[in-house]
Amino acid sequence: MSRIVGIDLGTSTSEIACIDEGAPKLIPNTLGKLITPSVVHIGEDGTVLVGEDAAEYLFTRPDCTFMEVKRLTGSGEVLRAHQKDYSPEELQAMLLRYLVGCAETYLGEKIDRAVITVPAYFTDVQRRATTKAGELAGLQVERIINEPTAAALDYGLANLKECKNVLVYDLGGGTLDVTVLELFEGVIDVKASRGNNHLGGKDFDELIMCNLADPMKDERALMRLKKAAEDCKIALSTQEEYQISLPFLLTAKNGKPVSLEKTVTRTEFEQWVQEKVVSTREPMMTALSDAGLSPGDLNVILLVGGSTRIPCVKKLVEETLSAIPRSLVDPDLTVARGAAIQAGLLEGSISNTDLVLTDVCPYTLGTAVLHEGVYEDRLLFDPLIPRNTTIPTEKSRLYYPATDYQTTVQIRVYQGDSSNPDNNEQLGDILLTGIPPAKRGKEPVEVTFAYDINGILQVKASVVSTGGKVSTDISTTGVKPKPVLDLSQWEKAEEARHYRPAIRKAEKQIAFGNDEAGELKILVQQIKEALLLKEGQQAEDLRAELLELLEDMA
Ligand SMILES: Nc1ncnc2c1ncn2[C@@H]1O[C@H](COP(=O)(O)OP(=O)(O)OP(=O)(O)O)[C@@H](O)[C@H]1O
Ligand SMILES: [Mg+2]
């Protein structure tokens, strides 16, 4: 079997590591550095540059140079360079390919298997997109692991004898993760994770930018300003003030050059970012209470990620948890080291220790069910997997169709904690057909949510009496915004012509009062929905069912 590498695919920087003689080891890139900026440049002729070589082009060719792509993971957005579209996953794949290439050169062997880390708070969709990026890079993604858990593995391997409650606070370039875990003689038992997928150092840079200058369109000027803002932020971690100097930043309307000269003090910077920094308190407190702990129960606090070098960030953690956090020796490298340890556990290269790892699902996952009310029925969120359940996990529940003689049910899958499904994020849905027509409450349908070790959800549904099954990997292309469907527009759908005869026939029967069970109505409605949502296969299945029903009635 070939070797497995561990990769920390970060918003700002990425690292790759492997196991060497039983211990994690960072692999240098082509420039001999352990840290690679997560920047990709695409040349006119399609040549790809990655890392520092690509970062040079941020100022001269911002139109075909991409940074912080990770924040778009799974969003379905496209990025353009030289009239060609690239998905965030394709750009991430280029980054991965480069890192793996460095490892192949360094180790002198072919690498095609990897463990890739993601923020603990990454959603199902974002995890799938990360796996996709790995596959596009020609890698078999052996495991997706959570970044703070990786940091805990690194710490755990070095402190095998400890029995402690640990909180990992990971604030990187684009994401915040807080994870609470218990370390017990090599067993790493993650209790709870909480975080924010859109909070990190890049937000602090942006706050500096908007306090220094008005919004500007000129992309090159914007890039220079962004770089200056980041330099300023980093400098203010160790000094009290910083002088920003950007000569000839813009050209004014009158043709005169405009420069930017300003001194920023640490106090000013702290005021600008205060709200964002304070917003990280809630995830800490929630993760703790989800784990059933209070600050006093913590023995170790690990700071991970470049943004934890900011003094007011450290101070907030300290104040919130009434304890002094321990800065890891390598807040930038520990996640990649942990990924390598996970790789080593999989390939058996660190089998002499008893390191065991459990992780959790950070989100509550469930479906929507109809509850009968006195005045009106309403849809309620029905959680199947509560947040912070240990993974892998599988939960099943029986449901009954809501109306008499209903032969199909649509099972919607949501993520969130609100009892109103509309306030949660809909991950997708699956349609179960072929339920034998029966009085309501007679034909149970079993719904199963399976959440695997990589944090990916699979939903299955079956008709208990017939064993008829459907299952689906919940939407792979990104969480679709809730579609507001105007069913009256169905005839505008591409394939409408093909469905028109069956729908007309059914609607005639409904108008004649031949649809007591309401089955025709539901099918017609669902066909229209499927057409509007361009779900061809589903529409076709429903049409077959409708035709069958119409034939039975004739
Ligand atoms: N000394 C410092 N003071 C303040 N900020 C810093 C310092 N060093 C690095 N940073 C910031 O840390 C961020 C990068 O951290 P890191 O490399 O841990 O993030 P990442 O792993 O790329 O991101 P993520 O984990 O969110 O995907 C950048 O925003 C960078 O500006
Ligand atoms: Mg990181």
PDB file of C-alpha atoms in Angstrom, residues 365-370 379-384 399 409-415 420-422 425-432 447 449 457 459 461 472 474 482-483 485 525-526 529 533:
ATOM      1  CA  LEU A 365     -29.886  17.054  11.477  1.00  0.00           C
ATOM      2  CA  GLY A 366     -33.489  16.102  10.948  1.00  0.00           C
ATOM      3  CA  THR A 367     -36.560  16.192   8.820  1.00  0.00           C
ATOM      4  CA  ALA A 368     -39.837  18.091   8.746  1.00  0.00           C
ATOM      5  CA  VAL A 369     -43.104  16.520   9.852  1.00  0.00           C
ATOM      6  CA  LEU A 370     -46.650  17.715   9.676  1.00  0.00           C
ATOM      7  CA  LEU A 379     -44.600  21.706   9.603  1.00  0.00           C
ATOM      8  CA  LEU A 380     -42.252  21.126  12.487  1.00  0.00           C
ATOM      9  CA  PHE A 381     -38.577  20.261  12.465  1.00  0.00           C
ATOM     10  CA  ASP A 382     -38.011  16.753  13.783  1.00  0.00           C
ATOM     11  CA  PRO A 383     -34.365  16.244  14.793  1.00  0.00           C
ATOM     12  CA  LEU A 384     -32.931  12.759  14.214  1.00  0.00           C
ATOM     13  CA  TYR A 399     -43.239   8.209   9.933  1.00  0.00           C
ATOM     14  CA  VAL A 409     -43.762  11.003   0.609  1.00  0.00           C
ATOM     15  CA  GLN A 410     -41.192  13.693   0.238  1.00  0.00           C
ATOM     16  CA  ILE A 411     -38.641  13.662   3.004  1.00  0.00           C
ATOM     17  CA  ARG A 412     -36.901  16.976   3.477  1.00  0.00           C
ATOM     18  CA  VAL A 413     -33.546  17.055   5.175  1.00  0.00           C
ATOM     19  CA  TYR A 414     -32.613  20.019   7.346  1.00  0.00           C
ATOM     20  CA  GLN A 415     -29.691  21.171   9.436  1.00  0.00           C
ATOM     21  CA  ASN A 420     -39.512  25.822  12.394  1.00  0.00           C
ATOM     22  CA  PRO A 421     -37.929  24.057   9.425  1.00  0.00           C
ATOM     23  CA  ASP A 422     -37.951  27.296   7.422  1.00  0.00           C
ATOM     24  CA  GLU A 425     -30.922  25.095   6.278  1.00  0.00           C
ATOM     25  CA  GLN A 426     -32.482  22.629   3.863  1.00  0.00           C
ATOM     26  CA  LEU A 427     -29.812  20.227   2.677  1.00  0.00           C
ATOM     27  CA  GLY A 428     -31.990  18.430   0.173  1.00  0.00           C
ATOM     28  CA  ASP A 429     -34.846  16.041  -0.038  1.00  0.00           C
ATOM     29  CA  ILE A 430     -35.696  12.562  -1.170  1.00  0.00           C
ATOM     30  CA  LEU A 431     -38.877  11.153  -2.571  1.00  0.00           C
ATOM     31  CA  LEU A 432     -40.180   7.777  -1.543  1.00  0.00           C
ATOM     32  CA  VAL A 447     -36.337   7.131   7.564  1.00  0.00           C
ATOM     33  CA  PHE A 449     -29.969   9.260   8.744  1.00  0.00           C
ATOM     34  CA  LEU A 457     -24.706  12.440   5.650  1.00  0.00           C
ATOM     35  CA  VAL A 459     -30.423   9.577   4.071  1.00  0.00           C
ATOM     36  CA  ALA A 461     -36.114   5.804   3.373  1.00  0.00           C
ATOM     37  CA  THR A 472     -29.494   9.521  -1.379  1.00  0.00           C
ATOM     38  CA  ILE A 474     -27.656  14.663   0.254  1.00  0.00           C
ATOM     39  CA  LYS A 482     -34.965  27.606  -0.643  1.00  0.00           C
ATOM     40  CA  PRO A 483     -36.753  27.651  -3.982  1.00  0.00           C
ATOM     41  CA  LEU A 485     -41.929  27.682  -6.559  1.00  0.00           C
ATOM     42  CA  GLN A 525     -48.256  19.015  -7.774  1.00  0.00           C
ATOM     43  CA  GLN A 526     -45.072  17.034  -7.324  1.00  0.00           C
ATOM     44  CA  GLU A 529     -42.404  20.921  -8.659  1.00  0.00           C
ATOM     45  CA  LEU A 533     -36.645  22.234 -10.121  1.00  0.00           C
TER      46      LEU A 533
END
